[in-house]
Amino acid sequence: MNVIEKAPAKINLGLDTPMRYLDGSPQWNMVMTSVDLADYVNVEVHQKNKQIKIYTDSGFLPNDQRNLAYQAVHILRNRFHQRDGVTVKIKKNIPVAAGLGGGSADAAAVLRALNRVWNLGLSLEELATISLTIDSDVPYCVYNQTAHVTGHGEKIELLDPFPHYPVVIAKPKVSVSTPTILKKIDYEHLNHNVDIDQIIEGLETSNEELLFKAMGNVLEPLTNRSYPEITKLKQKMLMHGAETAQMSGTGPTVFGVCKKLSRAKRLQNSLRGFCHEVYLVRAL
Ligand code: ATP
């Protein structure tokens, strides 16, 4: 039996981290939303053998236990004593190591698919709890809705959706290692250029001016130090009429929100040639 599950990319409308936990990992205070740029994850269970097989159409990704989709199968199969073999085929559309949560989205899609195929009857909340050991973004990706995400990434509070505006996503031709950026955070001198409470208020009261003003990402200056193309890209987006523009996750992807589709299309065209990959999407 096989199931195809969509695995949408996420963007961080707001990303803040107030402190480091004793284990060295960051405490998160984020607002995320998902967009219609997605991988497609085909999950097949069978009784031919007990192997976990991962296939992707990207030459750069590991197919073994380093793949987050593999880890998702492994965790769920062990916890619920399933014996089936599982084959996962991933059609990658989300750029890799981009700050768009592609690996986490794939893992979450595998969990949702296996929950159905094996009739486990788990709620999204239960799947999210199980998923935290895979990566801090997986619990959010289990939901794929606009949400306030805190703790290690496991506390998810759903919010009103982000306005259905065109979003231009641009990824420079560099790949950023999330662990490397996270290790470099200097908590004492972090510039908190984001107001998470106001982003939430902006969403809940449909106050776009407040929302756009409050959005930000405290890791942007840090990643920009190694990849200055991020600020250049952001400035270009703002110059070409984006209401707001910022880096997603640990970067290097920058997204800009436009109110009009015509403006977003112009922005997309102006970035081609300047940037490696450019997408025009909307929040889900
Ligand atoms: P993070 O959620 O850590 O911020 P990201 O969104 O920046 O990650 P990903 O595309 O998830 O980036 O890739 C991060 C790392 O995860 C890469 O080094 C990649 O090799 C590894 N990885 C494992 N499984 C996958 C997968 N299914 N898709 C993409 N990357 C994967």
PDB file of C-alpha atoms and ligand atoms in Angstrom:
ATOM      1  CA  MET A   1       0.000   0.000   0.000  1.00  0.00           C
ATOM      2  CA  ASN A   2       1.297   3.468  -0.755  1.00  0.00           C
ATOM      3  CA  VAL A   3       0.368   7.053   0.149  1.00  0.00           C
ATOM      4  CA  ILE A   4       1.588  10.353  -1.333  1.00  0.00           C
ATOM      5  CA  GLU A   5       1.934  13.201   1.126  1.00  0.00           C
ATOM      6  CA  LYS A   6       2.742  16.845   0.407  1.00  0.00           C
ATOM      7  CA  ALA A   7       5.622  18.324   2.429  1.00  0.00           C
ATOM      8  CA  PRO A   8       5.436  22.143   2.313  1.00  0.00           C
ATOM      9  CA  ALA A   9       8.330  24.502   3.084  1.00  0.00           C
ATOM     10  CA  LYS A  10       8.102  26.814   6.102  1.00  0.00           C
ATOM     11  CA  ILE A  11       9.161  30.422   6.466  1.00  0.00           C
ATOM     12  CA  ASN A  12       9.854  32.218   9.742  1.00  0.00           C
ATOM     13  CA  LEU A  13       7.705  35.338  10.060  1.00  0.00           C
ATOM     14  CA  GLY A  14       9.513  35.937  13.322  1.00  0.00           C
ATOM     15  CA  LEU A  15      12.535  34.188  14.801  1.00  0.00           C
ATOM     16  CA  ASP A  16      13.899  35.005  18.236  1.00  0.00           C
ATOM     17  CA  THR A  17      15.942  33.039  20.730  1.00  0.00           C
ATOM     18  CA  PRO A  18      16.082  34.400  24.285  1.00  0.00           C
ATOM     19  CA  MET A  19      18.631  31.939  25.682  1.00  0.00           C
ATOM     20  CA  ARG A  20      20.534  28.682  25.350  1.00  0.00           C
ATOM     21  CA  TYR A  21      19.396  25.583  27.291  1.00  0.00           C
ATOM     22  CA  LEU A  22      21.955  23.727  29.404  1.00  0.00           C
ATOM     23  CA  ASP A  23      22.339  21.126  26.631  1.00  0.00           C
ATOM     24  CA  GLY A  24      23.520  23.960  24.328  1.00  0.00           C
ATOM     25  CA  SER A  25      20.403  24.078  22.156  1.00  0.00           C
ATOM     26  CA  PRO A  26      18.554  27.373  21.644  1.00  0.00           C
ATOM     27  CA  GLN A  27      15.262  28.204  23.309  1.00  0.00           C
ATOM     28  CA  TRP A  28      12.985  29.285  20.446  1.00  0.00           C
ATOM     29  CA  ASN A  29      10.353  31.976  20.217  1.00  0.00           C
ATOM     30  CA  MET A  30       9.141  31.884  16.617  1.00  0.00           C
ATOM     31  CA  VAL A  31       6.144  32.433  14.396  1.00  0.00           C
ATOM     32  CA  MET A  32       6.119  30.193  11.331  1.00  0.00           C
ATOM     33  CA  THR A  33       3.879  29.705   8.364  1.00  0.00           C
ATOM     34  CA  SER A  34       3.945  27.210   5.491  1.00  0.00           C
ATOM     35  CA  VAL A  35       3.957  28.074   1.799  1.00  0.00           C
ATOM     36  CA  ASP A  36       2.937  26.298  -1.396  1.00  0.00           C
ATOM     37  CA  LEU A  37       6.452  25.239  -2.340  1.00  0.00           C
ATOM     38  CA  ALA A  38       6.518  21.557  -1.461  1.00  0.00           C
ATOM     39  CA  ASP A  39       8.319  18.235  -1.741  1.00  0.00           C
ATOM     40  CA  TYR A  40       6.217  15.174  -2.567  1.00  0.00           C
ATOM     41  CA  VAL A  41       6.768  12.142  -0.383  1.00  0.00           C
ATOM     42  CA  ASN A  42       5.625   8.728  -1.578  1.00  0.00           C
ATOM     43  CA  VAL A  43       5.504   6.195   1.267  1.00  0.00           C
ATOM     44  CA  GLU A  44       5.040   2.496   0.520  1.00  0.00           C
ATOM     45  CA  VAL A  45       4.776  -0.281   3.104  1.00  0.00           C
ATOM     46  CA  HIS A  46       5.243  -3.939   2.197  1.00  0.00           C
ATOM     47  CA  GLN A  47       6.024  -7.349   3.672  1.00  0.00           C
ATOM     48  CA  LYS A  48       8.844  -8.274   1.227  1.00  0.00           C
ATOM     49  CA  ASN A  49      11.539  -7.423   3.795  1.00  0.00           C
ATOM     50  CA  LYS A  50      12.040  -5.197   6.838  1.00  0.00           C
ATOM     51  CA  GLN A  51      14.277  -2.633   5.202  1.00  0.00           C
ATOM     52  CA  ILE A  52      13.868   1.130   5.203  1.00  0.00           C
ATOM     53  CA  LYS A  53      14.746   2.438   1.742  1.00  0.00           C
ATOM     54  CA  ILE A  54      14.931   6.138   0.913  1.00  0.00           C
ATOM     55  CA  TYR A  55      15.176   7.475  -2.634  1.00  0.00           C
ATOM     56  CA  THR A  56      15.394  11.140  -3.591  1.00  0.00           C
ATOM     57  CA  ASP A  57      15.804  12.850  -6.945  1.00  0.00           C
ATOM     58  CA  SER A  58      18.594  14.995  -5.455  1.00  0.00           C
ATOM     59  CA  GLY A  59      22.153  13.755  -5.876  1.00  0.00           C
ATOM     60  CA  PHE A  60      23.281  15.601  -2.744  1.00  0.00           C
ATOM     61  CA  LEU A  61      21.109  14.016  -0.100  1.00  0.00           C
ATOM     62  CA  PRO A  62      21.987  10.975   2.020  1.00  0.00           C
ATOM     63  CA  ASN A  63      19.710   7.918   1.631  1.00  0.00           C
ATOM     64  CA  ASP A  64      20.614   6.324   4.960  1.00  0.00           C
ATOM     65  CA  GLN A  65      19.836   7.127   8.607  1.00  0.00           C
ATOM     66  CA  ARG A  66      21.156  10.672   8.066  1.00  0.00           C
ATOM     67  CA  ASN A  67      18.057  11.396   6.003  1.00  0.00           C
ATOM     68  CA  LEU A  68      15.353  12.828   8.265  1.00  0.00           C
ATOM     69  CA  ALA A  69      12.715  10.811   6.392  1.00  0.00           C
ATOM     70  CA  TYR A  70      14.595   7.617   7.356  1.00  0.00           C
ATOM     71  CA  GLN A  71      14.618   8.711  11.006  1.00  0.00           C
ATOM     72  CA  ALA A  72      10.864   9.345  10.889  1.00  0.00           C
ATOM     73  CA  VAL A  73      10.183   5.786   9.648  1.00  0.00           C
ATOM     74  CA  HIS A  74      12.572   4.317  12.211  1.00  0.00           C
ATOM     75  CA  ILE A  75      11.042   6.132  15.184  1.00  0.00           C
ATOM     76  CA  LEU A  76       7.423   5.341  14.345  1.00  0.00           C
ATOM     77  CA  ARG A  77       8.105   1.730  13.408  1.00  0.00           C
ATOM     78  CA  ASN A  78       9.983   1.032  16.643  1.00  0.00           C
ATOM     79  CA  ARG A  79       7.538   2.800  18.881  1.00  0.00           C
ATOM     80  CA  PHE A  80       4.508   0.961  17.475  1.00  0.00           C
ATOM     81  CA  HIS A  81       6.260  -2.395  16.887  1.00  0.00           C
ATOM     82  CA  GLN A  82       5.500  -2.444  13.163  1.00  0.00           C
ATOM     83  CA  ARG A  83       7.407  -5.026  11.096  1.00  0.00           C
ATOM     84  CA  ASP A  84       6.708  -3.836   7.556  1.00  0.00           C
ATOM     85  CA  GLY A  85       9.418  -2.784   5.161  1.00  0.00           C
ATOM     86  CA  VAL A  86       9.067   0.877   4.170  1.00  0.00           C
ATOM     87  CA  THR A  87      10.144   2.557   0.931  1.00  0.00           C
ATOM     88  CA  VAL A  88      10.084   6.355   0.745  1.00  0.00           C
ATOM     89  CA  LYS A  89      10.525   8.203  -2.555  1.00  0.00           C
ATOM     90  CA  ILE A  90      11.005  11.954  -2.233  1.00  0.00           C
ATOM     91  CA  LYS A  91      10.544  14.438  -5.073  1.00  0.00           C
ATOM     92  CA  LYS A  92      12.574  17.422  -3.837  1.00  0.00           C
ATOM     93  CA  ASN A  93      11.311  20.876  -4.798  1.00  0.00           C
ATOM     94  CA  ILE A  94      12.382  22.698  -1.626  1.00  0.00           C
ATOM     95  CA  PRO A  95      15.989  23.935  -1.838  1.00  0.00           C
ATOM     96  CA  VAL A  96      18.285  22.036   0.549  1.00  0.00           C
ATOM     97  CA  ALA A  97      20.042  23.694   3.526  1.00  0.00           C
ATOM     98  CA  ALA A  98      18.165  26.886   2.760  1.00  0.00           C
ATOM     99  CA  GLY A  99      16.336  27.732   6.001  1.00  0.00           C
ATOM    100  CA  LEU A 100      13.050  26.465   4.540  1.00  0.00           C
ATOM    101  CA  GLY A 101      12.842  23.296   6.661  1.00  0.00           C
ATOM    102  CA  GLY A 102      12.860  20.868   3.724  1.00  0.00           C
ATOM    103  CA  GLY A 103      14.234  17.869   5.610  1.00  0.00           C
ATOM    104  CA  SER A 104      11.854  18.461   8.517  1.00  0.00           C
ATOM    105  CA  ALA A 105       8.916  18.785   6.108  1.00  0.00           C
ATOM    106  CA  ASP A 106       9.798  15.397   4.561  1.00  0.00           C
ATOM    107  CA  ALA A 107      10.082  13.739   7.985  1.00  0.00           C
ATOM    108  CA  ALA A 108       6.727  15.170   9.083  1.00  0.00           C
ATOM    109  CA  ALA A 109       5.110  13.992   5.838  1.00  0.00           C
ATOM    110  CA  VAL A 110       6.419  10.457   6.460  1.00  0.00           C
ATOM    111  CA  LEU A 111       4.928  10.500   9.975  1.00  0.00           C
ATOM    112  CA  ARG A 112       1.510  11.638   8.711  1.00  0.00           C
ATOM    113  CA  ALA A 113       1.585   9.042   5.932  1.00  0.00           C
ATOM    114  CA  LEU A 114       2.541   6.120   8.185  1.00  0.00           C
ATOM    115  CA  ASN A 115      -0.040   7.190  10.766  1.00  0.00           C
ATOM    116  CA  ARG A 116      -2.654   6.640   8.050  1.00  0.00           C
ATOM    117  CA  VAL A 117      -1.202   3.510   6.458  1.00  0.00           C
ATOM    118  CA  TRP A 118      -0.723   1.730   9.783  1.00  0.00           C
ATOM    119  CA  ASN A 119      -4.034   3.048  11.195  1.00  0.00           C
ATOM    120  CA  LEU A 120      -2.271   4.315  14.313  1.00  0.00           C
ATOM    121  CA  GLY A 121      -4.950   6.914  15.028  1.00  0.00           C
ATOM    122  CA  LEU A 122      -2.449   9.434  16.406  1.00  0.00           C
ATOM    123  CA  SER A 123      -3.451  13.093  16.668  1.00  0.00           C
ATOM    124  CA  LEU A 124      -1.205  15.767  15.124  1.00  0.00           C
ATOM    125  CA  GLU A 125      -0.249  16.697  18.686  1.00  0.00           C
ATOM    126  CA  GLU A 126       0.888  13.142  19.414  1.00  0.00           C
ATOM    127  CA  LEU A 127       2.831  12.967  16.131  1.00  0.00           C
ATOM    128  CA  ALA A 128       4.484  16.299  16.927  1.00  0.00           C
ATOM    129  CA  THR A 129       5.584  15.071  20.360  1.00  0.00           C
ATOM    130  CA  ILE A 130       7.082  11.901  18.903  1.00  0.00           C
ATOM    131  CA  SER A 131       8.887  13.888  16.193  1.00  0.00           C
ATOM    132  CA  LEU A 132      10.937  16.294  18.315  1.00  0.00           C
ATOM    133  CA  THR A 133      13.959  14.001  18.537  1.00  0.00           C
ATOM    134  CA  ILE A 134      14.334  14.154  14.730  1.00  0.00           C
ATOM    135  CA  ASP A 135      14.799  17.931  14.411  1.00  0.00           C
ATOM    136  CA  SER A 136      13.418  21.018  16.156  1.00  0.00           C
ATOM    137  CA  ASP A 137      11.370  22.039  13.073  1.00  0.00           C
ATOM    138  CA  VAL A 138       9.595  18.668  12.628  1.00  0.00           C
ATOM    139  CA  PRO A 139       6.846  19.242  15.251  1.00  0.00           C
ATOM    140  CA  TYR A 140       5.858  22.448  13.449  1.00  0.00           C
ATOM    141  CA  CYS A 141       5.956  20.699  10.051  1.00  0.00           C
ATOM    142  CA  VAL A 142       3.520  18.063  11.340  1.00  0.00           C
ATOM    143  CA  TYR A 143       0.908  20.879  11.433  1.00  0.00           C
ATOM    144  CA  ASN A 144       1.951  23.156   8.516  1.00  0.00           C
ATOM    145  CA  GLN A 145      -0.247  26.009   9.728  1.00  0.00           C
ATOM    146  CA  THR A 146       0.611  29.474  10.965  1.00  0.00           C
ATOM    147  CA  ALA A 147       1.800  28.899  14.520  1.00  0.00           C
ATOM    148  CA  HIS A 148       3.700  30.248  17.531  1.00  0.00           C
ATOM    149  CA  VAL A 149       6.527  27.804  18.213  1.00  0.00           C
ATOM    150  CA  THR A 150       8.446  27.824  21.494  1.00  0.00           C
ATOM    151  CA  GLY A 151      10.639  25.647  23.735  1.00  0.00           C
ATOM    152  CA  HIS A 152      12.894  23.304  21.747  1.00  0.00           C
ATOM    153  CA  GLY A 153      10.330  23.537  18.937  1.00  0.00           C
ATOM    154  CA  GLU A 154       7.801  21.213  20.564  1.00  0.00           C
ATOM    155  CA  LYS A 155       5.325  23.795  21.897  1.00  0.00           C
ATOM    156  CA  ILE A 156       2.978  24.699  19.066  1.00  0.00           C
ATOM    157  CA  GLU A 157       0.112  27.136  19.384  1.00  0.00           C
ATOM    158  CA  LEU A 158      -1.914  27.584  16.197  1.00  0.00           C
ATOM    159  CA  LEU A 159      -2.624  31.153  15.081  1.00  0.00           C
ATOM    160  CA  ASP A 160      -4.823  32.863  12.504  1.00  0.00           C
ATOM    161  CA  PRO A 161      -3.373  32.325   9.019  1.00  0.00           C
ATOM    162  CA  PHE A 162      -0.884  34.708   7.424  1.00  0.00           C
ATOM    163  CA  PRO A 163      -2.612  36.925   4.792  1.00  0.00           C
ATOM    164  CA  HIS A 164      -2.867  35.272   1.382  1.00  0.00           C
ATOM    165  CA  TYR A 165      -0.358  37.654  -0.237  1.00  0.00           C
ATOM    166  CA  PRO A 166       2.220  36.691  -2.867  1.00  0.00           C
ATOM    167  CA  VAL A 167       5.574  35.843  -1.309  1.00  0.00           C
ATOM    168  CA  VAL A 168       8.789  35.909  -3.336  1.00  0.00           C
ATOM    169  CA  ILE A 169      11.362  33.431  -2.057  1.00  0.00           C
ATOM    170  CA  ALA A 170      14.962  33.813  -3.200  1.00  0.00           C
ATOM    171  CA  LYS A 171      17.828  31.480  -2.390  1.00  0.00           C
ATOM    172  CA  PRO A 172      21.393  32.624  -3.076  1.00  0.00           C
ATOM    173  CA  LYS A 173      23.818  29.997  -4.341  1.00  0.00           C
ATOM    174  CA  VAL A 174      25.227  29.138  -0.912  1.00  0.00           C
ATOM    175  CA  SER A 175      24.218  26.464   1.584  1.00  0.00           C
ATOM    176  CA  VAL A 176      24.149  27.301   5.265  1.00  0.00           C
ATOM    177  CA  SER A 177      24.871  24.786   8.003  1.00  0.00           C
ATOM    178  CA  THR A 178      22.262  25.329  10.737  1.00  0.00           C
ATOM    179  CA  PRO A 179      24.425  23.823  13.570  1.00  0.00           C
ATOM    180  CA  THR A 180      27.348  26.115  12.621  1.00  0.00           C
ATOM    181  CA  ILE A 181      25.170  29.243  12.828  1.00  0.00           C
ATOM    182  CA  LEU A 182      23.512  28.134  16.076  1.00  0.00           C
ATOM    183  CA  LYS A 183      26.911  27.563  17.717  1.00  0.00           C
ATOM    184  CA  LYS A 184      27.937  31.136  16.845  1.00  0.00           C
ATOM    185  CA  ILE A 185      25.025  32.861  18.628  1.00  0.00           C
ATOM    186  CA  ASP A 186      26.303  35.397  21.158  1.00  0.00           C
ATOM    187  CA  TYR A 187      23.264  35.711  23.460  1.00  0.00           C
ATOM    188  CA  GLU A 188      24.597  38.759  25.312  1.00  0.00           C
ATOM    189  CA  HIS A 189      24.864  40.852  22.173  1.00  0.00           C
ATOM    190  CA  LEU A 190      21.935  39.553  20.160  1.00  0.00           C
ATOM    191  CA  ASN A 191      19.999  42.365  18.483  1.00  0.00           C
ATOM    192  CA  HIS A 192      16.323  41.513  19.082  1.00  0.00           C
ATOM    193  CA  ASN A 193      15.086  43.069  15.851  1.00  0.00           C
ATOM    194  CA  VAL A 194      11.737  41.247  16.054  1.00  0.00           C
ATOM    195  CA  ASP A 195       8.630  41.457  18.242  1.00  0.00           C
ATOM    196  CA  ILE A 196       6.938  38.056  18.443  1.00  0.00           C
ATOM    197  CA  ASP A 197       4.018  39.286  20.613  1.00  0.00           C
ATOM    198  CA  GLN A 198       3.213  41.993  18.092  1.00  0.00           C
ATOM    199  CA  ILE A 199       3.408  39.556  15.176  1.00  0.00           C
ATOM    200  CA  ILE A 200       0.804  37.438  16.984  1.00  0.00           C
ATOM    201  CA  GLU A 201      -1.329  40.505  17.708  1.00  0.00           C
ATOM    202  CA  GLY A 202      -0.982  41.627  14.078  1.00  0.00           C
ATOM    203  CA  LEU A 203      -2.211  38.234  12.872  1.00  0.00           C
ATOM    204  CA  GLU A 204      -5.081  38.008  15.328  1.00  0.00           C
ATOM    205  CA  THR A 205      -6.348  41.556  14.703  1.00  0.00           C
ATOM    206  CA  SER A 206      -5.589  41.495  10.925  1.00  0.00           C
ATOM    207  CA  ASN A 207      -3.396  44.546  11.459  1.00  0.00           C
ATOM    208  CA  GLU A 208      -0.940  44.142   8.581  1.00  0.00           C
ATOM    209  CA  GLU A 209       0.970  47.296   9.333  1.00  0.00           C
ATOM    210  CA  LEU A 210       1.724  46.046  12.838  1.00  0.00           C
ATOM    211  CA  LEU A 211       2.484  42.550  11.522  1.00  0.00           C
ATOM    212  CA  PHE A 212       4.946  43.648   8.834  1.00  0.00           C
ATOM    213  CA  LYS A 213       6.690  46.077  11.199  1.00  0.00           C
ATOM    214  CA  ALA A 214       7.111  43.464  13.933  1.00  0.00           C
ATOM    215  CA  MET A 215       8.488  40.713  11.657  1.00  0.00           C
ATOM    216  CA  GLY A 216      12.208  39.943  11.839  1.00  0.00           C
ATOM    217  CA  ASN A 217      14.887  37.331  12.404  1.00  0.00           C
ATOM    218  CA  VAL A 218      17.574  37.749  15.079  1.00  0.00           C
ATOM    219  CA  LEU A 219      19.914  35.366  13.231  1.00  0.00           C
ATOM    220  CA  GLU A 220      19.964  37.441  10.052  1.00  0.00           C
ATOM    221  CA  PRO A 221      22.961  39.660  11.008  1.00  0.00           C
ATOM    222  CA  LEU A 222      24.864  36.548  12.100  1.00  0.00           C
ATOM    223  CA  THR A 223      24.400  34.602   8.850  1.00  0.00           C
ATOM    224  CA  ASN A 224      24.913  37.805   6.881  1.00  0.00           C
ATOM    225  CA  ARG A 225      28.401  38.159   8.352  1.00  0.00           C
ATOM    226  CA  SER A 226      29.466  35.072   6.382  1.00  0.00           C
ATOM    227  CA  TYR A 227      27.093  35.617   3.436  1.00  0.00           C
ATOM    228  CA  PRO A 228      26.650  39.365   2.784  1.00  0.00           C
ATOM    229  CA  GLU A 229      24.480  38.597  -0.250  1.00  0.00           C
ATOM    230  CA  ILE A 230      21.608  38.225   2.247  1.00  0.00           C
ATOM    231  CA  THR A 231      21.402  41.940   3.080  1.00  0.00           C
ATOM    232  CA  LYS A 232      21.875  42.835  -0.595  1.00  0.00           C
ATOM    233  CA  LEU A 233      19.005  40.559  -1.531  1.00  0.00           C
ATOM    234  CA  LYS A 234      16.792  41.979   1.197  1.00  0.00           C
ATOM    235  CA  GLN A 235      17.528  45.559   0.123  1.00  0.00           C
ATOM    236  CA  LYS A 236      16.765  44.679  -3.471  1.00  0.00           C
ATOM    237  CA  MET A 237      13.414  43.210  -2.436  1.00  0.00           C
ATOM    238  CA  LEU A 238      12.479  46.310  -0.436  1.00  0.00           C
ATOM    239  CA  MET A 239      13.613  48.586  -3.274  1.00  0.00           C
ATOM    240  CA  HIS A 240      11.385  46.696  -5.714  1.00  0.00           C
ATOM    241  CA  GLY A 241       8.292  47.170  -3.595  1.00  0.00           C
ATOM    242  CA  ALA A 242       8.142  44.305  -1.086  1.00  0.00           C
ATOM    243  CA  GLU A 243       6.169  45.360   2.012  1.00  0.00           C
ATOM    244  CA  THR A 244       8.643  43.502   4.172  1.00  0.00           C
ATOM    245  CA  ALA A 245      11.641  41.226   3.506  1.00  0.00           C
ATOM    246  CA  GLN A 246      13.794  39.048   5.738  1.00  0.00           C
ATOM    247  CA  MET A 247      15.837  35.873   6.033  1.00  0.00           C
ATOM    248  CA  SER A 248      14.096  32.565   6.852  1.00  0.00           C
ATOM    249  CA  GLY A 249      15.495  30.250   9.541  1.00  0.00           C
ATOM    250  CA  THR A 250      19.288  30.264   9.608  1.00  0.00           C
ATOM    251  CA  GLY A 251      19.299  31.318   5.953  1.00  0.00           C
ATOM    252  CA  PRO A 252      20.424  31.959   3.353  1.00  0.00           C
ATOM    253  CA  THR A 253      16.912  32.178   1.815  1.00  0.00           C
ATOM    254  CA  VAL A 254      15.300  35.626   1.893  1.00  0.00           C
ATOM    255  CA  PHE A 255      11.581  36.163   1.345  1.00  0.00           C
ATOM    256  CA  GLY A 256       9.641  39.294   0.493  1.00  0.00           C
ATOM    257  CA  VAL A 257       5.901  39.842   0.894  1.00  0.00           C
ATOM    258  CA  CYS A 258       4.048  41.891  -1.733  1.00  0.00           C
ATOM    259  CA  LYS A 259       0.450  43.042  -1.622  1.00  0.00           C
ATOM    260  CA  LYS A 260      -0.103  42.803  -5.365  1.00  0.00           C
ATOM    261  CA  LEU A 261       0.606  39.877  -7.664  1.00  0.00           C
ATOM    262  CA  SER A 262       1.836  42.208 -10.435  1.00  0.00           C
ATOM    263  CA  ARG A 263       4.431  43.681  -8.088  1.00  0.00           C
ATOM    264  CA  ALA A 264       5.510  40.229  -6.905  1.00  0.00           C
ATOM    265  CA  LYS A 265       5.963  39.103 -10.512  1.00  0.00           C
ATOM    266  CA  ARG A 266       8.083  42.176 -11.268  1.00  0.00           C
ATOM    267  CA  LEU A 267      10.142  41.488  -8.163  1.00  0.00           C
ATOM    268  CA  GLN A 268      10.584  37.850  -9.167  1.00  0.00           C
ATOM    269  CA  ASN A 269      11.801  38.894 -12.642  1.00  0.00           C
ATOM    270  CA  SER A 270      14.185  41.492 -11.256  1.00  0.00           C
ATOM    271  CA  LEU A 271      15.812  38.885  -9.026  1.00  0.00           C
ATOM    272  CA  ARG A 272      16.413  36.361 -11.792  1.00  0.00           C
ATOM    273  CA  GLY A 273      20.045  36.503 -12.796  1.00  0.00           C
ATOM    274  CA  PHE A 274      20.903  38.110  -9.455  1.00  0.00           C
ATOM    275  CA  CYS A 275      19.861  35.085  -7.468  1.00  0.00           C
ATOM    276  CA  HIS A 276      20.249  31.336  -7.983  1.00  0.00           C
ATOM    277  CA  GLU A 277      16.662  30.213  -7.306  1.00  0.00           C
ATOM    278  CA  VAL A 278      13.538  32.405  -7.142  1.00  0.00           C
ATOM    279  CA  TYR A 279       9.978  31.230  -6.408  1.00  0.00           C
ATOM    280  CA  LEU A 280       6.642  32.992  -6.267  1.00  0.00           C
ATOM    281  CA  VAL A 281       4.418  31.370  -3.651  1.00  0.00           C
ATOM    282  CA  ARG A 282       1.641  32.090  -1.155  1.00  0.00           C
ATOM    283  CA  ALA A 283       1.122  31.100   2.452  1.00  0.00           C
ATOM    284  CA  LEU A 284      -1.100  28.014   2.807  1.00  0.00           C
TER     285      LEU A 284
HETATM  286  P1  ATP B   1      16.986  23.332   9.357  1.00  0.00           P
HETATM  287  O1  ATP B   1      15.574  22.828   9.547  1.00  0.00           O
HETATM  288  O2  ATP B   1      18.006  22.520  10.116  1.00  0.00           O
HETATM  289  O3  ATP B   1      17.128  24.802   9.507  1.00  0.00           O
HETATM  290  P2  ATP B   1      17.216  23.737   6.521  1.00  0.00           P
HETATM  291  O4  ATP B   1      15.815  24.065   6.251  1.00  0.00           O
HETATM  292  O5  ATP B   1      18.159  24.873   6.481  1.00  0.00           O
HETATM  293  O6  ATP B   1      17.367  22.962   7.863  1.00  0.00           O
HETATM  294  P3  ATP B   1      17.279  21.207   5.076  1.00  0.00           P
HETATM  295  O7  ATP B   1      16.916  21.286   3.635  1.00  0.00           O
HETATM  296  O8  ATP B   1      16.311  20.583   5.995  1.00  0.00           O
HETATM  297  O9  ATP B   1      17.732  22.658   5.520  1.00  0.00           O
HETATM  298  O10 ATP B   1      18.707  20.456   5.148  1.00  0.00           O
HETATM  299  C1  ATP B   1      19.510  20.492   6.279  1.00  0.00           C
HETATM  300  C2  ATP B   1      20.387  19.260   6.312  1.00  0.00           C
HETATM  301  O11 ATP B   1      19.574  18.114   6.495  1.00  0.00           O
HETATM  302  C3  ATP B   1      21.171  19.035   5.031  1.00  0.00           C
HETATM  303  O12 ATP B   1      22.527  18.962   5.375  1.00  0.00           O
HETATM  304  C4  ATP B   1      20.708  17.694   4.496  1.00  0.00           C
HETATM  305  O13 ATP B   1      21.763  16.866   4.053  1.00  0.00           O
HETATM  306  C5  ATP B   1      20.026  17.036   5.677  1.00  0.00           C
HETATM  307  N1  ATP B   1      18.828  16.264   5.288  1.00  0.00           N
HETATM  308  C6  ATP B   1      18.492  15.071   5.771  1.00  0.00           C
HETATM  309  N2  ATP B   1      17.353  14.626   5.215  1.00  0.00           N
HETATM  310  C7  ATP B   1      16.950  15.543   4.339  1.00  0.00           C
HETATM  311  C8  ATP B   1      15.834  15.635   3.461  1.00  0.00           C
HETATM  312  N3  ATP B   1      14.905  14.681   3.370  1.00  0.00           N
HETATM  313  N4  ATP B   1      15.715  16.761   2.719  1.00  0.00           N
HETATM  314  C9  ATP B   1      16.641  17.745   2.830  1.00  0.00           C
HETATM  315  N5  ATP B   1      17.717  17.690   3.639  1.00  0.00           N
HETATM  316  C10 ATP B   1      17.879  16.607   4.394  1.00  0.00           C
END
